[in-house]
PDB file of C-alpha atoms in Angstrom:
ATOM      1  CA  LEU A 243      -0.001   0.001   0.001  1.00  0.00           C
ATOM      2  CA  LEU A 244       2.877   2.349   0.772  1.00  0.00           C
ATOM      3  CA  LEU A 245       4.434   1.720  -2.658  1.00  0.00           C
ATOM      4  CA  ILE A 246       1.113   2.497  -4.353  1.00  0.00           C
ATOM      5  CA  PHE A 247       0.837   5.763  -2.432  1.00  0.00           C
ATOM      6  CA  ILE A 248       4.425   6.734  -3.273  1.00  0.00           C
ATOM      7  CA  ALA A 249       3.931   5.911  -6.972  1.00  0.00           C
ATOM      8  CA  ALA A 250       0.632   7.833  -7.131  1.00  0.00           C
ATOM      9  CA  ALA A 251       2.098  10.858  -5.353  1.00  0.00           C
ATOM     10  CA  THR A 252       5.217  10.876  -7.536  1.00  0.00           C
ATOM     11  CA  GLY A 253       3.229  10.453 -10.754  1.00  0.00           C
ATOM     12  CA  GLY A 254       0.725  13.100  -9.702  1.00  0.00           C
ATOM     13  CA  ALA A 255       3.475  15.583  -8.843  1.00  0.00           C
ATOM     14  CA  LEU A 256       5.274  14.995 -12.150  1.00  0.00           C
ATOM     15  CA  ALA A 257       2.037  15.307 -14.116  1.00  0.00           C
ATOM     16  CA  TRP A 258       1.108  18.523 -12.300  1.00  0.00           C
ATOM     17  CA  TYR A 259       4.564  19.982 -12.946  1.00  0.00           C
ATOM     18  CA  SER A 260       4.602  19.055 -16.630  1.00  0.00           C
ATOM     19  CA  GLY A 261       0.990  20.216 -17.039  1.00  0.00           C
ATOM     20  CA  LYS A 262       1.953  23.651 -15.759  1.00  0.00           C
ATOM     21  CA  ARG A 263       4.932  23.882 -18.133  1.00  0.00           C
ATOM     22  CA  VAL A 264       3.246  22.699 -21.348  1.00  0.00           C
ATOM     23  CA  ALA A 265       1.748  25.323 -23.632  1.00  0.00           C
ATOM     24  CA  MET A 266      -1.982  24.905 -24.227  1.00  0.00           C
ATOM     25  CA  THR A 267      -1.325  24.358 -27.940  1.00  0.00           C
ATOM     26  CA  ASP A 268       0.902  21.390 -27.056  1.00  0.00           C
ATOM     27  CA  MET A 269      -1.694  19.765 -24.816  1.00  0.00           C
ATOM     28  CA  PRO A 270      -2.846  17.174 -27.413  1.00  0.00           C
ATOM     29  CA  GLN A 271       0.718  15.834 -27.657  1.00  0.00           C
ATOM     30  CA  MET A 272       0.923  15.599 -23.876  1.00  0.00           C
ATOM     31  CA  VAL A 273      -2.412  13.772 -23.696  1.00  0.00           C
ATOM     32  CA  ALA A 274      -1.222  11.313 -26.362  1.00  0.00           C
ATOM     33  CA  LEU A 275       2.036  10.753 -24.507  1.00  0.00           C
ATOM     34  CA  TYR A 276       0.403  10.243 -21.113  1.00  0.00           C
ATOM     35  CA  ASN A 277      -2.228   7.990 -22.622  1.00  0.00           C
ATOM     36  CA  GLY A 278       0.530   5.921 -24.197  1.00  0.00           C
ATOM     37  CA  PHE A 279       2.143   5.532 -20.781  1.00  0.00           C
ATOM     38  CA  GLY A 280      -1.168   4.232 -19.425  1.00  0.00           C
ATOM     39  CA  GLY A 281      -1.398   1.688 -22.228  1.00  0.00           C
ATOM     40  CA  GLY A 282       2.226   0.752 -21.642  1.00  0.00           C
ATOM     41  CA  ALA A 283       1.520   0.219 -17.947  1.00  0.00           C
ATOM     42  CA  ALA A 284      -1.394  -2.079 -18.782  1.00  0.00           C
ATOM     43  CA  ALA A 285       0.782  -3.998 -21.258  1.00  0.00           C
ATOM     44  CA  ALA A 286       3.593  -4.246 -18.705  1.00  0.00           C
ATOM     45  CA  ILE A 287       1.270  -5.678 -16.052  1.00  0.00           C
ATOM     46  CA  SER A 288       0.059  -8.265 -18.543  1.00  0.00           C
ATOM     47  CA  ALA A 289       3.617  -9.069 -19.618  1.00  0.00           C
ATOM     48  CA  VAL A 290       4.719  -9.574 -16.013  1.00  0.00           C
ATOM     49  CA  GLU A 291       1.858 -11.983 -15.345  1.00  0.00           C
ATOM     50  CA  LEU A 292       2.428 -13.846 -18.604  1.00  0.00           C
ATOM     51  CA  LEU A 293       6.183 -14.076 -18.021  1.00  0.00           C
ATOM     52  CA  ARG A 294       5.515 -15.328 -14.511  1.00  0.00           C
ATOM     53  CA  ALA A 295       3.497 -18.104 -16.128  1.00  0.00           C
ATOM     54  CA  THR A 296       6.538 -19.111 -18.206  1.00  0.00           C
ATOM     55  CA  SER A 297       8.544 -19.778 -15.048  1.00  0.00           C
ATOM     56  CA  GLY A 298       5.823 -21.652 -13.192  1.00  0.00           C
ATOM     57  CA  GLY A 299       5.602 -18.880 -10.595  1.00  0.00           C
ATOM     58  CA  VAL A 300       1.813 -18.699 -10.711  1.00  0.00           C
ATOM     59  CA  HIS A 301      -0.246 -19.810  -7.739  1.00  0.00           C
ATOM     60  CA  GLU A 302      -3.530 -21.637  -8.034  1.00  0.00           C
ATOM     61  CA  ILE A 303      -6.069 -19.545  -9.961  1.00  0.00           C
ATOM     62  CA  ALA A 304      -9.797 -20.066  -9.450  1.00  0.00           C
ATOM     63  CA  ASN A 305     -10.699 -19.701 -13.125  1.00  0.00           C
ATOM     64  CA  PRO A 306      -7.519 -19.925 -15.240  1.00  0.00           C
ATOM     65  CA  LEU A 307      -9.272 -19.575 -18.610  1.00  0.00           C
ATOM     66  CA  VAL A 308     -10.788 -16.229 -17.615  1.00  0.00           C
ATOM     67  CA  PHE A 309      -7.627 -15.050 -15.849  1.00  0.00           C
ATOM     68  CA  TRP A 310      -5.263 -15.737 -18.750  1.00  0.00           C
ATOM     69  CA  SER A 311      -7.733 -14.584 -21.393  1.00  0.00           C
ATOM     70  CA  LEU A 312      -8.123 -11.247 -19.616  1.00  0.00           C
ATOM     71  CA  ALA A 313      -4.340 -10.952 -19.232  1.00  0.00           C
ATOM     72  CA  ALA A 314      -3.863 -11.506 -22.978  1.00  0.00           C
ATOM     73  CA  ILE A 315      -6.690  -9.127 -23.925  1.00  0.00           C
ATOM     74  CA  GLY A 316      -5.386  -6.418 -21.586  1.00  0.00           C
ATOM     75  CA  GLY A 317      -1.868  -6.846 -22.939  1.00  0.00           C
ATOM     76  CA  PHE A 318      -3.072  -6.721 -26.531  1.00  0.00           C
ATOM     77  CA  ILE A 319      -5.098  -3.550 -26.051  1.00  0.00           C
ATOM     78  CA  GLY A 320      -2.457  -1.881 -23.864  1.00  0.00           C
ATOM     79  CA  ALA A 321       0.376  -2.545 -26.328  1.00  0.00           C
ATOM     80  CA  VAL A 322      -1.665  -1.268 -29.293  1.00  0.00           C
ATOM     81  CA  SER A 323      -2.519   1.848 -27.281  1.00  0.00           C
ATOM     82  CA  LEU A 324       1.131   2.367 -26.296  1.00  0.00           C
ATOM     83  CA  SER A 325       2.597   2.276 -29.800  1.00  0.00           C
ATOM     84  CA  GLY A 326      -0.385   3.979 -31.422  1.00  0.00           C
ATOM     85  CA  SER A 327      -0.273   6.828 -28.902  1.00  0.00           C
ATOM     86  CA  ALA A 328       3.488   7.175 -29.427  1.00  0.00           C
ATOM     87  CA  ILE A 329       2.939   7.593 -33.187  1.00  0.00           C
ATOM     88  CA  ALA A 330       0.129  10.090 -32.495  1.00  0.00           C
ATOM     89  CA  TYR A 331       2.486  12.057 -30.248  1.00  0.00           C
ATOM     90  CA  LEU A 332       5.184  12.117 -32.936  1.00  0.00           C
ATOM     91  CA  LYS A 333       2.695  13.298 -35.558  1.00  0.00           C
ATOM     92  CA  LEU A 334       1.175  15.996 -33.358  1.00  0.00           C
ATOM     93  CA  ASP A 335       4.580  17.232 -32.254  1.00  0.00           C
ATOM     94  CA  GLY A 336       5.768  17.533 -35.865  1.00  0.00           C
ATOM     95  CA  LYS A 337       8.458  14.871 -35.494  1.00  0.00           C
ATOM     96  CA  MET A 338       6.704  12.611 -37.985  1.00  0.00           C
ATOM     97  CA  ASP A 339       5.473  14.744 -40.855  1.00  0.00           C
ATOM     98  CA  LYS A 340       4.285  12.027 -43.223  1.00  0.00           C
ATOM     99  CA  PRO A 341       3.175   8.438 -42.815  1.00  0.00           C
ATOM    100  CA  VAL A 342       5.932   5.877 -43.120  1.00  0.00           C
ATOM    101  CA  PRO A 343       5.412   4.246 -46.524  1.00  0.00           C
ATOM    102  CA  VAL A 344       4.416   0.618 -46.024  1.00  0.00           C
ATOM    103  CA  PRO A 345       3.502  -1.418 -49.100  1.00  0.00           C
ATOM    104  CA  ALA A 346       0.090  -3.092 -48.796  1.00  0.00           C
ATOM    105  CA  GLN A 347      -0.366  -1.513 -45.364  1.00  0.00           C
ATOM    106  CA  ASN A 348      -4.072  -2.353 -45.092  1.00  0.00           C
ATOM    107  CA  LEU A 349      -3.395  -6.008 -45.853  1.00  0.00           C
ATOM    108  CA  LEU A 350      -0.492  -6.072 -43.381  1.00  0.00           C
ATOM    109  CA  LYS A 351      -2.676  -4.359 -40.794  1.00  0.00           C
ATOM    110  CA  ALA A 352      -5.406  -6.980 -41.198  1.00  0.00           C
ATOM    111  CA  LEU A 353      -2.903  -9.849 -41.094  1.00  0.00           C
ATOM    112  CA  THR A 354      -1.193  -8.388 -38.030  1.00  0.00           C
ATOM    113  CA  ALA A 355      -4.544  -7.947 -36.266  1.00  0.00           C
ATOM    114  CA  ALA A 356      -5.484 -11.562 -37.053  1.00  0.00           C
ATOM    115  CA  ALA A 357      -2.076 -12.758 -35.849  1.00  0.00           C
ATOM    116  CA  CYS A 358      -2.458 -10.777 -32.614  1.00  0.00           C
ATOM    117  CA  VAL A 359      -5.868 -12.279 -31.919  1.00  0.00           C
ATOM    118  CA  GLY A 360      -4.754 -15.804 -32.793  1.00  0.00           C
ATOM    119  CA  LEU A 361      -1.514 -15.594 -30.858  1.00  0.00           C
ATOM    120  CA  GLY A 362      -3.332 -13.957 -27.945  1.00  0.00           C
ATOM    121  CA  ALA A 363      -5.687 -16.926 -27.778  1.00  0.00           C
ATOM    122  CA  TYR A 364      -2.717 -19.275 -27.897  1.00  0.00           C
ATOM    123  CA  VAL A 365      -0.914 -17.289 -25.173  1.00  0.00           C
ATOM    124  CA  ALA A 366      -3.942 -17.610 -22.886  1.00  0.00           C
ATOM    125  CA  TYR A 367      -4.195 -21.337 -23.603  1.00  0.00           C
ATOM    126  CA  ALA A 368      -0.462 -21.945 -23.164  1.00  0.00           C
ATOM    127  CA  ALA A 369      -0.417 -20.020 -19.883  1.00  0.00           C
ATOM    128  CA  MET A 370      -3.362 -22.065 -18.658  1.00  0.00           C
ATOM    129  CA  THR A 371      -1.647 -25.347 -19.584  1.00  0.00           C
ATOM    130  CA  HIS A 372       1.783 -24.267 -18.261  1.00  0.00           C
ATOM    131  CA  SER A 373       3.402 -24.472 -21.704  1.00  0.00           C
ATOM    132  CA  LEU A 374       3.930 -20.755 -22.379  1.00  0.00           C
ATOM    133  CA  THR A 375       7.418 -19.660 -23.454  1.00  0.00           C
ATOM    134  CA  VAL A 376       9.158 -16.293 -23.139  1.00  0.00           C
ATOM    135  CA  SER A 377       9.642 -16.095 -26.908  1.00  0.00           C
ATOM    136  CA  THR A 378       5.901 -16.553 -27.503  1.00  0.00           C
ATOM    137  CA  VAL A 379       5.136 -13.698 -25.096  1.00  0.00           C
ATOM    138  CA  ALA A 380       7.756 -11.508 -26.805  1.00  0.00           C
ATOM    139  CA  ILE A 381       6.380 -12.212 -30.285  1.00  0.00           C
ATOM    140  CA  PHE A 382       2.840 -11.535 -29.075  1.00  0.00           C
ATOM    141  CA  PHE A 383       3.758  -8.114 -27.688  1.00  0.00           C
ATOM    142  CA  ALA A 384       5.912  -7.242 -30.716  1.00  0.00           C
ATOM    143  CA  LEU A 385       2.968  -7.935 -33.031  1.00  0.00           C
ATOM    144  CA  CYS A 386       0.621  -5.889 -30.826  1.00  0.00           C
ATOM    145  CA  LEU A 387       3.046  -2.949 -30.863  1.00  0.00           C
ATOM    146  CA  LEU A 388       3.325  -3.255 -34.643  1.00  0.00           C
ATOM    147  CA  LEU A 389      -0.457  -3.187 -34.965  1.00  0.00           C
ATOM    148  CA  GLY A 390      -0.599   0.090 -33.020  1.00  0.00           C
ATOM    149  CA  PHE A 391       1.905   1.547 -35.474  1.00  0.00           C
ATOM    150  CA  PHE A 392      -0.095   0.345 -38.491  1.00  0.00           C
ATOM    151  CA  VAL A 393      -3.369   1.718 -37.134  1.00  0.00           C
ATOM    152  CA  THR A 394      -1.976   5.210 -36.476  1.00  0.00           C
ATOM    153  CA  ASN A 395       0.559   5.516 -39.303  1.00  0.00           C
ATOM    154  CA  SER A 396      -1.985   6.254 -42.018  1.00  0.00           C
ATOM    155  CA  ILE A 397      -4.121   8.685 -40.006  1.00  0.00           C
ATOM    156  CA  GLY A 398      -3.839  12.392 -40.833  1.00  0.00           C
ATOM    157  CA  GLY A 399      -3.406  15.289 -38.433  1.00  0.00           C
ATOM    158  CA  ALA A 400      -7.043  16.402 -38.411  1.00  0.00           C
ATOM    159  CA  ASP A 401      -8.148  12.955 -37.203  1.00  0.00           C
ATOM    160  CA  MET A 402      -5.573  12.748 -34.400  1.00  0.00           C
ATOM    161  CA  PRO A 403      -8.011  13.849 -31.659  1.00  0.00           C
ATOM    162  CA  VAL A 404     -10.307  11.007 -32.670  1.00  0.00           C
ATOM    163  CA  ILE A 405      -7.575   8.371 -32.556  1.00  0.00           C
ATOM    164  CA  ILE A 406      -6.251   9.729 -29.255  1.00  0.00           C
ATOM    165  CA  SER A 407      -9.757   9.459 -27.807  1.00  0.00           C
ATOM    166  CA  LEU A 408      -9.974   5.902 -29.116  1.00  0.00           C
ATOM    167  CA  TYR A 409      -6.627   4.997 -27.540  1.00  0.00           C
ATOM    168  CA  ASN A 410      -7.728   6.644 -24.306  1.00  0.00           C
ATOM    169  CA  ALA A 411     -10.761   4.358 -24.275  1.00  0.00           C
ATOM    170  CA  PHE A 412      -8.527   1.401 -25.164  1.00  0.00           C
ATOM    171  CA  THR A 413      -6.250   2.134 -22.212  1.00  0.00           C
ATOM    172  CA  GLY A 414      -9.239   2.227 -19.879  1.00  0.00           C
ATOM    173  CA  MET A 415     -10.484  -1.060 -21.282  1.00  0.00           C
ATOM    174  CA  ALA A 416      -7.061  -2.691 -20.927  1.00  0.00           C
ATOM    175  CA  VAL A 417      -6.827  -1.657 -17.287  1.00  0.00           C
ATOM    176  CA  GLY A 418     -10.423  -2.763 -16.715  1.00  0.00           C
ATOM    177  CA  PHE A 419      -9.770  -6.204 -18.198  1.00  0.00           C
ATOM    178  CA  GLU A 420      -6.718  -6.632 -16.031  1.00  0.00           C
ATOM    179  CA  GLY A 421      -8.386  -5.325 -12.868  1.00  0.00           C
TER     180      GLY A 421
END
């Protein structure tokens, strides 16, 4: 409980300080960045639980199918929100002027999304059956991060508030699934 209080107080103080220093016109970038951190935190919590499953460090779970499914879903959504919000930040801050050219991006986006869902289901199953490996967890999160890039890469500046709002909702969902 003390660590939670210290983390909340430290994070709150840093957010208050940076909020006071940021110009109002730069607020969308800050929101994207902070939202990405929230998604990253949700993905990190999921990764820790999934990696703990690879070492057999998990105690008895009342409903393992639900537990591991929610961990995979929260990790998927959190990782997409992290990388997507990072790209939104770069675009809003002018550090990424144009989309990165990716041949057949829509096809790759669809294939990556399907791979994330399929691998996420496998990750939940493998964690439940104690056969999950570190490399599987790493590939799962790498694909989820790539999907966040693909989703945000092609979006223009005028639509950034919409995608940031979507990622904000995603972060809340990821944390809710993992709660």
